Short mmCIF file of C-alpha atoms in Angstrom, two decimals:
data_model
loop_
_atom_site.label_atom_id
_atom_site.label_comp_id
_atom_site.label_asym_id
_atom_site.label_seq_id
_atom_site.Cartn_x
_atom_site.Cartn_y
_atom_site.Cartn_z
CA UNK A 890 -2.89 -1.96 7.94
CA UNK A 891 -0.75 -1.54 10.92
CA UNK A 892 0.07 -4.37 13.34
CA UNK A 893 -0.34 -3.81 16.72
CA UNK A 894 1.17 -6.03 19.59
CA UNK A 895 0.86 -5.72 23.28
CA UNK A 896 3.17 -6.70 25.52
CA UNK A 897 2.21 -8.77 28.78
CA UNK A 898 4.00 -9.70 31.53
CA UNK A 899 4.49 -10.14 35.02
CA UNK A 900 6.15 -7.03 36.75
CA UNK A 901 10.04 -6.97 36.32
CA UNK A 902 10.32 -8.93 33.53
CA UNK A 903 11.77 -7.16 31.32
CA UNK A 904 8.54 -5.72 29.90
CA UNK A 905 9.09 -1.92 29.61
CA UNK A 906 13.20 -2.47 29.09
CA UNK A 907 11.90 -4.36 26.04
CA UNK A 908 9.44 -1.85 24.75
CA UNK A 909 11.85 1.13 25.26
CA UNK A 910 14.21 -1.54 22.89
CA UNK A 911 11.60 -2.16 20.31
CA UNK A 912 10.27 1.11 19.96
CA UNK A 913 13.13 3.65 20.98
CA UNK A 914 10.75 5.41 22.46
CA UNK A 915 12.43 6.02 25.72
CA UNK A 916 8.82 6.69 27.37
CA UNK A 917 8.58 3.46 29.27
CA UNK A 918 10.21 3.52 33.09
CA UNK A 919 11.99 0.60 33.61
CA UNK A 920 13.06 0.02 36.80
CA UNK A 921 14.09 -2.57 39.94
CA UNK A 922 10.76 -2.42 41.58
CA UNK A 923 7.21 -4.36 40.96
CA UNK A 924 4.82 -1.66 39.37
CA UNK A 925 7.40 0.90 37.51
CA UNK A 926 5.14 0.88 34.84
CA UNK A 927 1.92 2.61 36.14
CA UNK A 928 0.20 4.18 32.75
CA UNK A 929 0.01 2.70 29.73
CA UNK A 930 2.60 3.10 26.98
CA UNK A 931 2.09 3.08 23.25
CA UNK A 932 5.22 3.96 20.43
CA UNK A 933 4.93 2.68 16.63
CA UNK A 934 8.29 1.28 15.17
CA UNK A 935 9.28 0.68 11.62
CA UNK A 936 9.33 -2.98 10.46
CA UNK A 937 12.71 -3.50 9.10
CA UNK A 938 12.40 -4.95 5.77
CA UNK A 939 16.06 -5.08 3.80
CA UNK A 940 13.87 -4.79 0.23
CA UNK A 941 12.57 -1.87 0.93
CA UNK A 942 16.01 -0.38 1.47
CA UNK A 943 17.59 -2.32 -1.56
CA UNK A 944 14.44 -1.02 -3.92
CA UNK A 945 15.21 2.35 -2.48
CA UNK A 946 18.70 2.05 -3.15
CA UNK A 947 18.21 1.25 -7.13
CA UNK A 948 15.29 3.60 -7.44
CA UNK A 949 16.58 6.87 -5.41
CA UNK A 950 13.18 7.99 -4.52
CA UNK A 951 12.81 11.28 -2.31
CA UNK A 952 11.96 9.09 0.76
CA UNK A 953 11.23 5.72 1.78
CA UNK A 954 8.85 4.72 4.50
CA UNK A 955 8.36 1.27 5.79
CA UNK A 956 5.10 0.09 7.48
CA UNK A 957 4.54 0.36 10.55
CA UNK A 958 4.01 -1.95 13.88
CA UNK A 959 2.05 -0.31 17.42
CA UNK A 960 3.75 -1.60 20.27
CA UNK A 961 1.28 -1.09 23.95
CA UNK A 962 3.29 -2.26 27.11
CA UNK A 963 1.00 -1.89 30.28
CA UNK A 964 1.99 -2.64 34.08
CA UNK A 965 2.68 -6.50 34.80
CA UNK A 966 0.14 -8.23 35.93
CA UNK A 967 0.09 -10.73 38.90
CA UNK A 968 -1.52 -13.16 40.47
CA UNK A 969 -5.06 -11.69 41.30
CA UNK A 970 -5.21 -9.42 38.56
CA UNK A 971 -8.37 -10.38 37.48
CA UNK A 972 -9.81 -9.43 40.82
CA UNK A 973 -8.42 -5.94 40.94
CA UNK A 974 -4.82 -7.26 42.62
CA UNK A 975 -1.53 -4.90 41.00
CA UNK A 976 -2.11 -2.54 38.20
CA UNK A 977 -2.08 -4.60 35.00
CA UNK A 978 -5.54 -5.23 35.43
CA UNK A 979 -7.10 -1.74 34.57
CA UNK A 980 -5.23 -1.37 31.44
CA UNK A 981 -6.02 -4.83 30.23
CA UNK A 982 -9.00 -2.92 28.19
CA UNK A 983 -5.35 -1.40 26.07
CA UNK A 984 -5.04 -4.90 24.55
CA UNK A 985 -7.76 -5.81 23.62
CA UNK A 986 -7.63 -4.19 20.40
CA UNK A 987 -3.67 -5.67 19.86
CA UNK A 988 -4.14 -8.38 17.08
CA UNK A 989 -0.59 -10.44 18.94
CA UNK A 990 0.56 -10.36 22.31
CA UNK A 991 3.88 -10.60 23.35
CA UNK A 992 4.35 -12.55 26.38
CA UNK A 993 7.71 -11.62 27.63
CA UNK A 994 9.07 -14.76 30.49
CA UNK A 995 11.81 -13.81 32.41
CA UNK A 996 14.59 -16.57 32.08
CA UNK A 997 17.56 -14.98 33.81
CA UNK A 998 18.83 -14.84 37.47
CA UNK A 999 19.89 -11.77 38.96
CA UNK A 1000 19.74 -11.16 42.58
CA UNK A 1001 20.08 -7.95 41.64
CA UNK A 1002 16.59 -7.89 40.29
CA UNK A 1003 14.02 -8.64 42.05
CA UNK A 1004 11.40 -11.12 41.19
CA UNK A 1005 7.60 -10.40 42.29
CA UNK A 1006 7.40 -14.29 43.35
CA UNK A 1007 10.76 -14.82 44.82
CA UNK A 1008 12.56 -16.95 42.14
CA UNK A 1009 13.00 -17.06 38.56
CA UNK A 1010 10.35 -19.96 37.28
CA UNK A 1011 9.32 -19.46 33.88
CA UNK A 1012 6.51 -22.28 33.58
CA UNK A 1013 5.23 -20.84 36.72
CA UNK A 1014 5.20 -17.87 35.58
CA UNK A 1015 3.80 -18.23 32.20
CA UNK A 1016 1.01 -20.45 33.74
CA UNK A 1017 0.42 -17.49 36.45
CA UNK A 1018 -0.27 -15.04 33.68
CA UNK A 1019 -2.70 -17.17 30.67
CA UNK A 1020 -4.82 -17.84 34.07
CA UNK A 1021 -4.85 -14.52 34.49
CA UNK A 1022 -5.85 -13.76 30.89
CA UNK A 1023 -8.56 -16.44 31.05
CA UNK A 1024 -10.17 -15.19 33.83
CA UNK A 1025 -10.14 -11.89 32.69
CA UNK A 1026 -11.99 -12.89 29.86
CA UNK A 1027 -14.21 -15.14 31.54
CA UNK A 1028 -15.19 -11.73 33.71
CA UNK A 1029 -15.92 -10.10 29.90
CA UNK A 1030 -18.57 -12.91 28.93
CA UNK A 1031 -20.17 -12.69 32.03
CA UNK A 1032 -21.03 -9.30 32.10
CA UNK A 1033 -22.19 -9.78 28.64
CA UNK A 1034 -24.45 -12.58 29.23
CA UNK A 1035 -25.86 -10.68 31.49
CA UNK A 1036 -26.68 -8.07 29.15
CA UNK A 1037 -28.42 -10.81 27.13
CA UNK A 1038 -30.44 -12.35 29.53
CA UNK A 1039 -31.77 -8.88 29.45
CA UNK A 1040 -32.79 -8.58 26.31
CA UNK A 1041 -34.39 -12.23 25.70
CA UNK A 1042 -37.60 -10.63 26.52
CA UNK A 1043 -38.13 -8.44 23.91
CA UNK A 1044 -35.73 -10.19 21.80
CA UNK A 1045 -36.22 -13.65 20.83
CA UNK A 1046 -33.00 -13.76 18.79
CA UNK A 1047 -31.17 -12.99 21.72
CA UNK A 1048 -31.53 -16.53 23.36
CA UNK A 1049 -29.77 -18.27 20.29
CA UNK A 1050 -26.46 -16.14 21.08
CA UNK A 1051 -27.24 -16.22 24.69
CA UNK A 1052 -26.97 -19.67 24.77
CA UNK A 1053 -23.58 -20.00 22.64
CA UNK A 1054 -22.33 -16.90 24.81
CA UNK A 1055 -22.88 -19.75 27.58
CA UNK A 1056 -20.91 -22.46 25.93
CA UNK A 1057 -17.83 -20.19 25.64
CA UNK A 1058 -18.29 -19.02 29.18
CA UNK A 1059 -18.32 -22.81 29.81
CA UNK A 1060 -15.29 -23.43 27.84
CA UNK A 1061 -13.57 -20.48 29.87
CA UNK A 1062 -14.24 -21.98 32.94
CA UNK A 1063 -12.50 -25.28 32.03
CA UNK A 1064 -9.16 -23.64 31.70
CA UNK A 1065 -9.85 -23.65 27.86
CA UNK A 1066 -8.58 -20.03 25.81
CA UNK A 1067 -10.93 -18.63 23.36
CA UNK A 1068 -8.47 -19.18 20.19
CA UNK A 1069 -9.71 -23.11 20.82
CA UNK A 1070 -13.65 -21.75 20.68
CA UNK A 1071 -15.59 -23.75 17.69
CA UNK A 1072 -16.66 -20.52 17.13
CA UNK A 1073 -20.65 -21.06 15.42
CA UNK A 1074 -22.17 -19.62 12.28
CA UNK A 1075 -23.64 -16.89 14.04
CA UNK A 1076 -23.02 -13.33 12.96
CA UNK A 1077 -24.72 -12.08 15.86
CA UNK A 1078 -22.19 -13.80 17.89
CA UNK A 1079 -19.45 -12.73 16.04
CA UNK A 1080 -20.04 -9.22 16.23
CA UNK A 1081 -19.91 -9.52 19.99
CA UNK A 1082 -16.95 -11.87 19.60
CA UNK A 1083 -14.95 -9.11 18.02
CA UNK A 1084 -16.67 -6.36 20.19
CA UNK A 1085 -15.34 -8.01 23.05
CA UNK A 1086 -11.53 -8.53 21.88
CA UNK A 1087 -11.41 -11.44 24.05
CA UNK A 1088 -7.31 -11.78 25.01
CA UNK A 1089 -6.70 -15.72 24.94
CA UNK A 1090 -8.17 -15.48 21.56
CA UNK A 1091 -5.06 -13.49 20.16
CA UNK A 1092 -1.92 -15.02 18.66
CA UNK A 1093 1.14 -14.79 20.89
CA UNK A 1094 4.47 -14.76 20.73
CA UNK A 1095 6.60 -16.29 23.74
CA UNK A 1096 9.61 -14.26 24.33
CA UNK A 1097 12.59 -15.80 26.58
CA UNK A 1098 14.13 -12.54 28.30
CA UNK A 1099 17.56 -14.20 28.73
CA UNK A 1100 20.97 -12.67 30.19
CA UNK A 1101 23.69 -11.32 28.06
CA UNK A 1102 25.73 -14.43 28.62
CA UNK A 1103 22.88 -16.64 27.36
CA UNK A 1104 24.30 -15.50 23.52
CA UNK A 1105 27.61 -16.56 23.86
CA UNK A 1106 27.79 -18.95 26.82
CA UNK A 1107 24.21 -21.22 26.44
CA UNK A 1108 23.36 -20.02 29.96
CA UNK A 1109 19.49 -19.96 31.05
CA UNK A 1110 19.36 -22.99 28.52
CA UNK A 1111 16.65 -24.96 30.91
CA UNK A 1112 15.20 -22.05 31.52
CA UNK A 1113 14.57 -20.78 27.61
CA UNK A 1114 13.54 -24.63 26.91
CA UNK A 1115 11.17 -24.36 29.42
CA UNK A 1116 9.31 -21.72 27.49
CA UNK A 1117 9.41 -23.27 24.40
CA UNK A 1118 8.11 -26.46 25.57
CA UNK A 1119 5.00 -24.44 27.05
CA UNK A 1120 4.65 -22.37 23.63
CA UNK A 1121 4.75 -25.49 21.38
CA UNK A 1122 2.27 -27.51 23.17
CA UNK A 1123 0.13 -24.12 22.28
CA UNK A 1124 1.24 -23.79 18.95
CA UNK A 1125 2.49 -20.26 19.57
CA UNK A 1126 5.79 -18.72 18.20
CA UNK A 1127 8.89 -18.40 20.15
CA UNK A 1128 11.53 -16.39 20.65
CA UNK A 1129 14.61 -15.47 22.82
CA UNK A 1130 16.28 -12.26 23.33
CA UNK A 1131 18.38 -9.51 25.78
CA UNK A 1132 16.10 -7.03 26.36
CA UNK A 1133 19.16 -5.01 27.92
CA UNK A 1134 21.26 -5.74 24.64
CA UNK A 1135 18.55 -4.69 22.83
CA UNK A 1136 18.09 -1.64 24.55
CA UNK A 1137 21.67 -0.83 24.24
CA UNK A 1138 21.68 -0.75 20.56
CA UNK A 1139 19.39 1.84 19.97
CA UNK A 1140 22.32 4.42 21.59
CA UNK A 1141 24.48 2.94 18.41
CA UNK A 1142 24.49 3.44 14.58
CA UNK A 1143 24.08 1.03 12.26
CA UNK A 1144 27.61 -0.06 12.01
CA UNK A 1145 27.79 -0.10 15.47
CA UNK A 1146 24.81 -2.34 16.05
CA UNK A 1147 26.22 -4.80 13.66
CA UNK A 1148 29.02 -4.68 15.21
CA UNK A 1149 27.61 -5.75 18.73
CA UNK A 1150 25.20 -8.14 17.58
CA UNK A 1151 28.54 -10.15 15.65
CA UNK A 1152 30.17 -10.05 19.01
CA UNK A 1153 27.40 -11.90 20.65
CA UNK A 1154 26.63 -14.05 17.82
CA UNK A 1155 23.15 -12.71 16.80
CA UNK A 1156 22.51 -12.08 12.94
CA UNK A 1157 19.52 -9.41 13.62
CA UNK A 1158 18.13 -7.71 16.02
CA UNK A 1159 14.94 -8.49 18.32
CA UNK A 1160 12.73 -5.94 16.57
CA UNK A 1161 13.32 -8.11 13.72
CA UNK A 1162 12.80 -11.16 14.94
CA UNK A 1163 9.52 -10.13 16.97
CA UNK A 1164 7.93 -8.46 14.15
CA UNK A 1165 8.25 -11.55 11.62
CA UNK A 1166 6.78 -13.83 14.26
CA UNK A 1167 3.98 -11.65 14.33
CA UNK A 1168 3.81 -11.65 10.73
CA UNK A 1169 4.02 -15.13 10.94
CA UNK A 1170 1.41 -15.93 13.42
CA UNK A 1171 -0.97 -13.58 11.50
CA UNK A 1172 -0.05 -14.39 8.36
CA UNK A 1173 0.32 -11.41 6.66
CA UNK A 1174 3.01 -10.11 3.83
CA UNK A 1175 4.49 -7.08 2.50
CA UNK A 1176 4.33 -5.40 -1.59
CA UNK A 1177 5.69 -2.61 -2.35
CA UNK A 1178 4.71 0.56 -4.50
CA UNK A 1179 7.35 2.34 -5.99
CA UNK A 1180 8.01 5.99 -7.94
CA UNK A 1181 10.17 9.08 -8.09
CA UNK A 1182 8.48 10.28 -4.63
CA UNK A 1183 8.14 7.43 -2.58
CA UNK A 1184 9.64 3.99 -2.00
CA UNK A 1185 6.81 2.33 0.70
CA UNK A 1186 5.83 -1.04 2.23
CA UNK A 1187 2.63 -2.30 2.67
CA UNK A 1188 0.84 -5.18 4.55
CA UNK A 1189 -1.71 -7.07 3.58
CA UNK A 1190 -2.60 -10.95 4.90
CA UNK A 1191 -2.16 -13.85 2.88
CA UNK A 1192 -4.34 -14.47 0.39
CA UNK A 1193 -5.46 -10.38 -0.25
CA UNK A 1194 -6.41 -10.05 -4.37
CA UNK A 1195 -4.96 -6.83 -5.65
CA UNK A 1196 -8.11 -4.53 -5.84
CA UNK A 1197 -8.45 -5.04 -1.92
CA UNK A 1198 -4.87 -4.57 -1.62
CA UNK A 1199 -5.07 -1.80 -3.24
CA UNK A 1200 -7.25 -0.38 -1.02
CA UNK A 1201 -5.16 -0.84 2.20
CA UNK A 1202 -3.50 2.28 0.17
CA UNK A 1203 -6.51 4.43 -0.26
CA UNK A 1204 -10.53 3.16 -1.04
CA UNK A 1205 -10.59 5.07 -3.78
CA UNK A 1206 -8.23 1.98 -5.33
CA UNK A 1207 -9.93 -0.41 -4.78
CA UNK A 1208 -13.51 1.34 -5.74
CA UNK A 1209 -11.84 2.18 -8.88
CA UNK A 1210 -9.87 -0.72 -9.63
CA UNK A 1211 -8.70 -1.34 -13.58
CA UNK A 1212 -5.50 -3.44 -13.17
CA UNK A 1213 -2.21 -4.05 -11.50
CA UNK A 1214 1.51 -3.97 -13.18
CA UNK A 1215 3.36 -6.36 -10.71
CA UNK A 1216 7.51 -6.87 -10.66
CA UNK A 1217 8.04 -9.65 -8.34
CA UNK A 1218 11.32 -8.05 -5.75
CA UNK A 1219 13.49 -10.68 -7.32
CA UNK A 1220 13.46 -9.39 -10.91
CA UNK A 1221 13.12 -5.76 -9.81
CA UNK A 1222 16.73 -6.22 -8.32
CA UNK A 1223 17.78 -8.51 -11.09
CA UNK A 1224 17.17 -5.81 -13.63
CA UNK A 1225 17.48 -2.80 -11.87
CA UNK A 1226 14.82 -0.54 -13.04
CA UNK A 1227 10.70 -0.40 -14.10
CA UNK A 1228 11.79 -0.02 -17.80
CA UNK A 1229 13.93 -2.87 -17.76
CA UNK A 1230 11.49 -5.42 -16.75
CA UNK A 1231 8.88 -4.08 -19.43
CA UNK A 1232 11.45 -4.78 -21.77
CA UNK A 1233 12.23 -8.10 -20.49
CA UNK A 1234 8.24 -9.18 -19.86
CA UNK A 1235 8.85 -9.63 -16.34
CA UNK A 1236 6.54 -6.89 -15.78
CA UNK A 1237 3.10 -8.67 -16.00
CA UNK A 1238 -0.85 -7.14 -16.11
CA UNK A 1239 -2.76 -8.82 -13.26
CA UNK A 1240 -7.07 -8.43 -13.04
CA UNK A 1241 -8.94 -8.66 -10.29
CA UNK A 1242 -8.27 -12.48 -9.12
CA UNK A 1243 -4.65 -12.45 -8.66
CA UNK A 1244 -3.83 -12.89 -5.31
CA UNK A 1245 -0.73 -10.88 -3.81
CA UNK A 1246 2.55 -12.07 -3.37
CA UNK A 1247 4.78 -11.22 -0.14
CA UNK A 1248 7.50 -8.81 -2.24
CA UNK A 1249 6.01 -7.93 -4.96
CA UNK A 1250 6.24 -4.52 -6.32
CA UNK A 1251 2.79 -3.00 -7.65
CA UNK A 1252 1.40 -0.26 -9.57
CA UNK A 1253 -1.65 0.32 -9.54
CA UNK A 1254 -4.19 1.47 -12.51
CA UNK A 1255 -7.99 2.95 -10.99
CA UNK A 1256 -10.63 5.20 -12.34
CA UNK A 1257 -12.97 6.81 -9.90
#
């Protein structure tokens, strides 16, 4: 399974610099001006995972391929979006399959740049867009209870979900996102529910878009705090980062990009950092399969039992399922090879109830 994040925003905020960054796709216009971004962009980037590499490294397989993350950046929205104001609005539909979203807040000044409301205000701003979002999804349940209201004639089950479609319009209304929804024991409902891919009912990560001296001189301090106090009282993941530092080190090599992330302090990069909060917030975890072809990462949430993990790799695996070998990473490296921890029993047989661990390296036995 793939993660997928969107990125929202309002305009020149850092937005597209940040998905050029993430993605090194280069696709995204970024640019001084409200509305650069006028289509909607979409570039997958490999989740950096150093075990992957290491297992690589003792293994020497013919490739190795990490999973993968789908980044979507659409034009910032503004106040009024929900009514047809900017552009954001008519790609909104983009995100709504995006498990996260990646609010980006710009917390720099810069006369240089302009700012669509005059000033740099990040609680403004972040308050400007989730109203945004909420109304956008209010909109979504409207037009669907008015489908229902439809259908109550000929369809007496209809009224049950009709009326709980109601109470989450209600809740809408009072300001309330969907994530807080008591959402009922109603799989009727919850078919809509994930038909309609409501966008306050995603995870998201808050990201501070600070200036380059923020690393190394603690400037835009009140203004990153600021955003951290508004993600916290929504139990949402932070972050902070240089979207033009970022973007800079996809011109360098690897060395290089160490090399510029010592000088200003920072021990990884923002990719990094981004893609474990979304891990994070969605709790899911990587294994690993491993042979003479192929060193690759997987993801599966928390909790997955190996035949269903198994499946993420093809359905015939999980249809078929027999057993797993599992090598948890740490003893892989330890001993260096497959044969090695056979030998030393590290290498244990796991049914049908054993329950994945982030790391571990699996082979898989099926019959189909």
């Amino acid at each position: 399974m793939a993660l997928s994040i969107g990125i929202v925003g309002l305009p020149n905020v850092g937005k597209s610099t940040l998905f050029n960054a993430l993605t090194k796709a280069r696709n995204a216009q970024a640019a001084n001006y409200p509305f650069c971004t006028i289509d909607p962009n979409k570039a997958t980037a490999a989740v950096p995972d150093e075990r992957l590499r290491t297992l690589a490294t003792l293994t020497h397989p013919r490739k190795a391929t990490h999973a993968t993350v789908d980044f979507y950046d659409i034009a910032g929205l503004v106040r009024g979006a929900s009514r047809g104001e900017g552009l954001g609005n008519q790609f909104l539909a983009h995100l709504r399959e995006c498990a996260v979203l990646i609010h980006v807040v710009r917390c720099f000044q810069d006369d240089a740049v302009v700012h669509v409301n005059g000033r740099v205000d990040p609680l403004r701003d972040m308050e400007e867009i989730e109203t945004e979002l909420l109304l956008a999804d209010a909109q979504s349940v409207e037009r669907r209870i008015e489908r229902l209201r439809k259908q109550i004639k000929g369809d007496t089950g209809a009224r049950t979900v009709l009326e709980d479609m109601e109470r989450l319009l209600s809740h809408l209304n009072k300001g309330a996102p969907a994530i807080r929804f008591d959402i009922p024991a109603n799989d009727a409902f919850r078919d809509i529910w994930r038909e309609l891919g409501l966008l306050t009912a995603k995870k998201v990560i808050y990201c501070a878009n600070v200036h380059e001296r923020a690393l190394t001189e603690g400037a835009d301090h009140a203004a990153v705090q600021a955003v951290q106090d508004f993600a916290a009282a929504r139990g949402a993941e932070t972050t902070s980062i240089c979207a033009h530092i970022e973007e800079e080190l996809q011109d360098l090599d690897e060395q290089e990009q160490q090399g510029l992330l010592e000088a200003y302090g920072v021990t990884e990069s923002g990719l990094a950092r981004i893609i474990r909060a979304g891990y994070r917030s969605l709790g899911l975890i990587s294994y690993f399969t491993m042979n003479e072809r192929e060193a690759r990462a997987w993801t599966v949430r928390e909790h997955t039992k190996a035949p269903q993990a198994a499946g993420v790799i093809h359905g015939d695996f999980e249809r078929g399922f027999i057993r797993a070998e599992v090598i948890a990473y740490e003893d892989y490296v330890r001993l260096k090879n497959e044969a090695a921890c056979r030998s030393a029993g590290v290498m244990r047989t796991e049914g049908r109830e054993y329950v994945v661990k982030d790391g571990d390296v699996i082979h898989f036995l099926f019959n189909v």
